[in-house]
Coordinates of C-alpha atoms in Angstrom, one line a residue:
M813 CA 108.0 15.2 116.2
I814 CA 106.4 15.5 113.0
L815 CA 107.5 18.6 111.4
L816 CA 104.5 19.1 109.2
T817 CA 101.0 17.9 109.1
G818 CA 99.3 17.0 105.9
T819 CA 97.0 20.2 106.0
Q820 CA 100.1 22.3 106.6
R821 CA 101.8 20.8 103.7
N822 CA 99.0 21.3 101.3
R823 CA 98.8 24.8 102.5
L824 CA 102.4 25.9 102.3
L825 CA 102.3 24.1 98.6
A826 CA 99.0 26.2 97.5
N827 CA 101.1 29.3 98.8
G828 CA 104.0 28.2 96.8
R829 CA 102.1 28.2 93.7
D830 CA 101.0 31.6 94.5
R831 CA 104.1 33.5 95.4
D832 CA 102.7 37.1 94.5
Q833 CA 100.9 37.3 98.0
D834 CA 101.8 38.4 101.4
H835 CA 101.1 35.1 103.1
I836 CA 100.6 34.6 106.8
P837 CA 103.1 31.9 108.1
V838 CA 101.7 28.7 108.2
V839 CA 104.0 26.9 110.7
K840 CA 106.9 28.0 113.0
F841 CA 109.7 25.7 113.6
F842 CA 112.3 26.5 116.5
N843 CA 115.7 25.0 118.3
P844 CA 114.4 24.4 121.8
F845 CA 118.0 24.8 122.8
G846 CA 119.0 28.0 121.4
A847 CA 119.1 30.3 118.6
G848 CA 116.8 29.3 115.4
V849 CA 113.4 30.4 114.5
W850 CA 111.7 29.7 111.2
L851 CA 108.5 30.8 110.0
A852 CA 107.2 29.1 106.9
T853 CA 104.9 30.5 104.4
E854 CA 105.5 28.4 101.1
L855 CA 106.8 25.1 100.1
D856 CA 108.3 24.3 96.5
E857 CA 106.5 21.6 94.7
D858 CA 109.8 19.6 95.4
G859 CA 108.7 19.2 99.1
D860 CA 111.8 20.4 100.3
I861 CA 112.6 24.1 99.6
M862 CA 110.8 26.3 102.0
F863 CA 110.3 30.3 101.9
G864 CA 109.4 32.4 104.9
L865 CA 111.3 34.3 107.8
A866 CA 114.5 32.6 109.4
D867 CA 116.2 34.0 112.4
I868 CA 119.7 32.1 113.2
G869 CA 121.3 35.4 114.7
Y870 CA 119.4 37.8 112.3
P871 CA 115.8 37.5 110.9
E872 CA 116.0 37.4 107.2
L873 CA 113.1 36.3 104.4
G874 CA 114.6 33.6 102.3
S875 CA 114.7 30.0 101.6
W876 CA 115.8 26.9 103.7
S877 CA 115.4 23.1 103.2
L878 CA 113.2 21.2 105.4
N879 CA 114.9 18.1 105.1
E880 CA 118.0 20.0 106.4
L881 CA 115.9 21.1 109.5
R882 CA 114.7 17.6 109.9
S883 CA 118.6 16.3 109.9
I884 CA 119.6 18.7 112.7
R885 CA 120.4 16.5 115.9
L886 CA 120.6 18.4 119.3
P887 CA 121.5 17.4 122.5
F888 CA 119.5 14.8 124.2
G889 CA 118.4 13.2 120.9
M890 CA 116.1 16.1 120.3
G891 CA 115.7 18.2 116.7
I892 CA 114.0 21.1 115.5
E893 CA 110.5 21.4 116.9
R894 CA 107.3 22.8 115.5
D895 CA 105.5 25.2 117.7
L896 CA 102.3 23.3 118.0
L897 CA 100.4 26.6 119.5
F898 CA 101.5 28.7 116.7
T899 CA 98.6 30.7 114.7
G900 CA 100.5 33.1 112.3
D901 CA 97.8 35.8 112.5
F902 CA 99.8 38.5 110.5
P903 CA 101.2 38.7 107.2
I904 CA 104.9 37.5 106.9
S905 CA 105.8 41.2 105.9
V906 CA 104.6 42.3 109.5
W907 CA 106.7 39.5 111.0
A908 CA 109.8 40.7 108.9
E909 CA 109.3 44.4 109.9
T910 CA 108.7 43.5 113.3
A911 CA 111.7 41.1 113.8
R912 CA 114.0 43.5 112.3
E913 CA 112.9 46.5 114.6
T914 CA 113.1 44.2 117.8
G915 CA 116.1 42.1 116.4
S916 CA 114.4 38.7 116.6
I917 CA 111.2 36.4 115.7
R918 CA 111.1 35.7 119.3
D919 CA 111.0 39.3 120.3
A920 CA 108.4 40.2 117.6
E921 CA 106.2 37.4 118.6
R922 CA 106.2 39.0 122.0
L923 CA 105.5 42.4 120.8
L924 CA 102.8 41.3 118.6
Y925 CA 100.7 39.3 120.5
R926 CA 101.2 41.1 124.2
S927 CA 101.0 44.5 122.9
G928 CA 97.8 44.1 120.8
R929 CA 99.2 46.2 118.0
L930 CA 100.6 46.2 114.6
P931 CA 103.7 48.0 113.7
G932 CA 102.9 51.5 113.0
G933 CA 100.2 51.6 115.8
T934 CA 97.4 49.8 114.1
R935 CA 95.2 47.9 116.6
L936 CA 94.6 44.2 116.2
D937 CA 91.0 44.7 117.3
T938 CA 88.6 46.8 115.6
E939 CA 87.2 48.3 118.9
S940 CA 88.5 51.4 120.4
P941 CA 90.6 50.9 123.4
R942 CA 88.8 51.8 126.8
S943 CA 89.8 54.7 128.9

């Protein structure tokens, strides 16, 4: 599987040149066999070092190597995958806060998308809830 499309790479590089922002994750990588989820917001000019939220047992903001993700070999000849349906939708600070509260990026994703709420009780939509 191609881990980054050209469009994603360009967005990540642009975000990497503008580091003082609370970027929305551009791409989500995951281990289809167990622990390991990465939400990338930035890519260094070297094309290897990414920044975002990583969860390999505990969610943390930090950097990792794209080449190392590519080199991971899993059972049945598989590797780390890119979530083709991932849209990001929330700034990385929201992802990080929710992942820390819930214990994982996967649980944060369920909470953010299923509840229709951001942390702190703010609704995702602008309409009032119907009674």
